[in-house]
C-alpha positions as a LaTeX table, in Angstrom:
\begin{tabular}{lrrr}
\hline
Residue & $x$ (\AA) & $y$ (\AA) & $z$ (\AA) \\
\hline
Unk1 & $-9.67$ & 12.00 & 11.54 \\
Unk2 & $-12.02$ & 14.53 & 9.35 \\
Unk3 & $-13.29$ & 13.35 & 6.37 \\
Unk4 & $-11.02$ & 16.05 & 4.26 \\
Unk5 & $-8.00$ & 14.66 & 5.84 \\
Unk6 & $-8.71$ & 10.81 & 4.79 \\
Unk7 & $-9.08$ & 12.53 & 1.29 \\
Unk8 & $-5.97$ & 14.48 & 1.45 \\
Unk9 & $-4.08$ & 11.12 & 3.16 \\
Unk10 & $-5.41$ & 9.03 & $-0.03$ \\
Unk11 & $-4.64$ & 11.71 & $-2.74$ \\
Unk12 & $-0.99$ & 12.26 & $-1.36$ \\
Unk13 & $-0.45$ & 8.35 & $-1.20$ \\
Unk14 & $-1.79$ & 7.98 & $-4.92$ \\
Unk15 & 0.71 & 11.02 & $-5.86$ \\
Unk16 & 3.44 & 8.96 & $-4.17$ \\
Unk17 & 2.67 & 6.06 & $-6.18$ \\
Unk18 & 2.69 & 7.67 & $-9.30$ \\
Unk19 & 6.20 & 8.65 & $-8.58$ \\
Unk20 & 7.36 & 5.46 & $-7.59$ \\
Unk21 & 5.29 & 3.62 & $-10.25$ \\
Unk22 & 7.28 & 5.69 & $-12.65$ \\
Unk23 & 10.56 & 5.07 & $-11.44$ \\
Unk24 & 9.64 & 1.45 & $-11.83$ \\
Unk25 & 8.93 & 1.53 & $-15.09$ \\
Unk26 & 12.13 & 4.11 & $-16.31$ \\
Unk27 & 14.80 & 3.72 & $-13.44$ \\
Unk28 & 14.53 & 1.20 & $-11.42$ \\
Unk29 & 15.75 & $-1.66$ & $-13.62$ \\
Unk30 & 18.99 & 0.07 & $-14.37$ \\
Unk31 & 19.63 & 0.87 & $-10.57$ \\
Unk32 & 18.94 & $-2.69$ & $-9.96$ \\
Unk33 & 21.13 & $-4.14$ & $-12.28$ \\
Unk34 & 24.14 & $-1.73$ & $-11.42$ \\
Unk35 & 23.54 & $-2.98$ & $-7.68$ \\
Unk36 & 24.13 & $-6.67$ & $-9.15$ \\
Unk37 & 20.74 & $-8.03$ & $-9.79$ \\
Unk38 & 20.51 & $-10.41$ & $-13.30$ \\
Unk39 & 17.96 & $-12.56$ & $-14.46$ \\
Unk40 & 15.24 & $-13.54$ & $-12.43$ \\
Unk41 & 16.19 & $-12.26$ & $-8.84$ \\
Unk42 & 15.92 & $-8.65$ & $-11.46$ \\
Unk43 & 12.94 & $-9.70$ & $-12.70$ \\
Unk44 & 11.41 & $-11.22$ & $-9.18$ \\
Unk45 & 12.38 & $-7.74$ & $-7.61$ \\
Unk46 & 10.94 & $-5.72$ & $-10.36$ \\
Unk47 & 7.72 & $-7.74$ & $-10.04$ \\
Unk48 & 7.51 & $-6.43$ & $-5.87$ \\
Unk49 & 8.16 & $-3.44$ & $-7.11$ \\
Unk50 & 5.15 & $-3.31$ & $-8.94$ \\
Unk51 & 2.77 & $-4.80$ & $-7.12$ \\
Unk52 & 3.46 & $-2.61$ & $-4.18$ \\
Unk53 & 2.81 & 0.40 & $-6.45$ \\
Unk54 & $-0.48$ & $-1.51$ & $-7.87$ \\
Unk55 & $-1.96$ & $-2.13$ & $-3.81$ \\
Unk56 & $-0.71$ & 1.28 & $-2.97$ \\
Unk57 & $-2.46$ & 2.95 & $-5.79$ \\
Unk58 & $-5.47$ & 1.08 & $-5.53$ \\
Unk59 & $-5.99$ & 1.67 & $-1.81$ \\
Unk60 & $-5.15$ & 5.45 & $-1.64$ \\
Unk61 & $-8.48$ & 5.56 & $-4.16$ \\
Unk62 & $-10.12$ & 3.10 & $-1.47$ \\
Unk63 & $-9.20$ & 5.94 & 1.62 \\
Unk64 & $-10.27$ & 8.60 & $-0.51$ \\
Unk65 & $-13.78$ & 7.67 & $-1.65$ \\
Unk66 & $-13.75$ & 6.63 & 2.06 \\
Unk67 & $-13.31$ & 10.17 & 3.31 \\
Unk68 & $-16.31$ & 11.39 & 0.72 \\
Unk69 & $-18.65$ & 8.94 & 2.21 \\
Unk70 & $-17.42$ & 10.07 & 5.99 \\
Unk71 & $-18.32$ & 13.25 & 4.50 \\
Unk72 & $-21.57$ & 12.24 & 4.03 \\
Unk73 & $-22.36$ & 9.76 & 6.39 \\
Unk74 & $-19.75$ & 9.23 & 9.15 \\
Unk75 & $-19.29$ & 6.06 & 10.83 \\
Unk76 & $-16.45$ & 4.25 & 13.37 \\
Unk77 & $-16.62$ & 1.64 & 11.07 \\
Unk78 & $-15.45$ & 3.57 & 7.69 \\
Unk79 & $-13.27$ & 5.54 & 10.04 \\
Unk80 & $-11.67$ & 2.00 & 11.25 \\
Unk81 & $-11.40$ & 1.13 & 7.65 \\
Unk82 & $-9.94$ & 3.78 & 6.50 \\
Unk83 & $-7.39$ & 3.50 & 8.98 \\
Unk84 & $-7.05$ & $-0.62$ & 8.38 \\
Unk85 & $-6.31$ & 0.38 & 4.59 \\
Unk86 & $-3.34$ & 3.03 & 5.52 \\
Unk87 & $-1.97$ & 0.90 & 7.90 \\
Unk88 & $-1.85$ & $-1.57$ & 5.15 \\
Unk89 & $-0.59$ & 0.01 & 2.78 \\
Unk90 & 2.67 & 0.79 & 4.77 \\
Unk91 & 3.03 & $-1.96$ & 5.81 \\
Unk92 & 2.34 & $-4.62$ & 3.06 \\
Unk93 & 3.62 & $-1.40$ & 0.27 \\
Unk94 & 6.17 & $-0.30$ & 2.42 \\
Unk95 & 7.98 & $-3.66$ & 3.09 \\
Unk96 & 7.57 & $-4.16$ & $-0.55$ \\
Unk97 & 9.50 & $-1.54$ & $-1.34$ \\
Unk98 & 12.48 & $-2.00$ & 1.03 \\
Unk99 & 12.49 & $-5.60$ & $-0.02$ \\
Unk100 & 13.42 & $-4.89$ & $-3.43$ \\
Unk101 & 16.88 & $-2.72$ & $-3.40$ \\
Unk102 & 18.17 & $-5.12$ & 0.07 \\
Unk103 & 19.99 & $-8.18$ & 0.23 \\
Unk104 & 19.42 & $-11.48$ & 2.46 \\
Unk105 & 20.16 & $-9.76$ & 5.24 \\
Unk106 & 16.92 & $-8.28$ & 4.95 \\
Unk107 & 14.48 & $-11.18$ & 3.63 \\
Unk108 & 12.85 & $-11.18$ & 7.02 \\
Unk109 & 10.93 & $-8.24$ & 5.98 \\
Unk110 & 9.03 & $-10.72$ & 4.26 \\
Unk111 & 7.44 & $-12.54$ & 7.33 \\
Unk112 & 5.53 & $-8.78$ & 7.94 \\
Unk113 & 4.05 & $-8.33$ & 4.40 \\
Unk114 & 1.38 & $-10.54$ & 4.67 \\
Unk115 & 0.60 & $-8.67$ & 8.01 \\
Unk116 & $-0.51$ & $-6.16$ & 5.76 \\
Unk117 & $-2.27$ & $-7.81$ & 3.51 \\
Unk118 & $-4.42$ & $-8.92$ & 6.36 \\
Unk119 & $-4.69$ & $-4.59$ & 6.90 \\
Unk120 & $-6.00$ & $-4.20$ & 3.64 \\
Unk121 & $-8.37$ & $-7.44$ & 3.95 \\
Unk122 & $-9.83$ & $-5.84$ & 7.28 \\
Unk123 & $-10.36$ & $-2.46$ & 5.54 \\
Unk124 & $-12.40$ & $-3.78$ & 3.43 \\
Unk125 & $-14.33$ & $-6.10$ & 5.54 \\
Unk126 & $-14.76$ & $-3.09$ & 8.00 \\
Unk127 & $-15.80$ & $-0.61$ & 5.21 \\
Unk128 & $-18.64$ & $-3.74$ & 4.14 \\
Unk129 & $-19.71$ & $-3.57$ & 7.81 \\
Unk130 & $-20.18$ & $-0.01$ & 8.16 \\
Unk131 & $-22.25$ & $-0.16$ & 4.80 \\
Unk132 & $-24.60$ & $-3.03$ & 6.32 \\
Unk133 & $-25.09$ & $-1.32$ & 9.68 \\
Unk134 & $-26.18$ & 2.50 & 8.05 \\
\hline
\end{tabular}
């Protein structure tokens, strides 16, 4: 994908998690509690709320400063990276996010988060190798 894209890809992912970090922090606690949630299954879903907003909004920065250094310098491995840390954020984010309005019927989503946290971990491993090797 061209650099520009990876830049567009990370700024429209950070604008999403603005959004969503915001309804987190003025809505999402009242739609929670009129669905049933109390005391710390609120809190505990509130909490996955937030971190998914925190990865996504830290890693749509990561895929953007990685499309200005394609720009500059492009490489498979950034490219691979950049790729690792979208995947990753849809997955490990994504999950996150369905977890926290679902019941038990849905706590298997859980068994894929971690799948991509090990996205995100690659991305960054891959981004480290394609700075050694240029």
């Amino acid at each position: 994908m061209p650099p520009s894209r990876w830049i567009a890809v990370g700024a429209i992912l950070g604008a999403i998690g603005v959004g969503l970090g915001a309804y987190g922090a003025h809505g999402l606690e009242k739609q929670l509690a009129a669905w049933g949630y109390a005391g710390d299954e609120l809190a505990k879903r509130l909490a996955n709320h937030e971190t998914a907003v925190r990865y996504q909004m830290w890693h749509a920065l990561a895929i953007v400063l990685v499309g200005i250094a394609l720009a500059s310098r492009p490489t498979p491995w950034w490219q691979a990276a950049a790729w690792a840390f979208l995947i990753g954020v849809l997955v490990f984010s994504g999950l996150l996010y369905a977890m926290v309005p679902t019941g038990p019927n849905w706590r298997w989503l859980g068994a894929i988060v971690p799948i991509g946290g090990l996205s995100l971990i690659a991305g960054w491993v891959l981004l480290a190798i394609g700075a050694l090797r240029s």
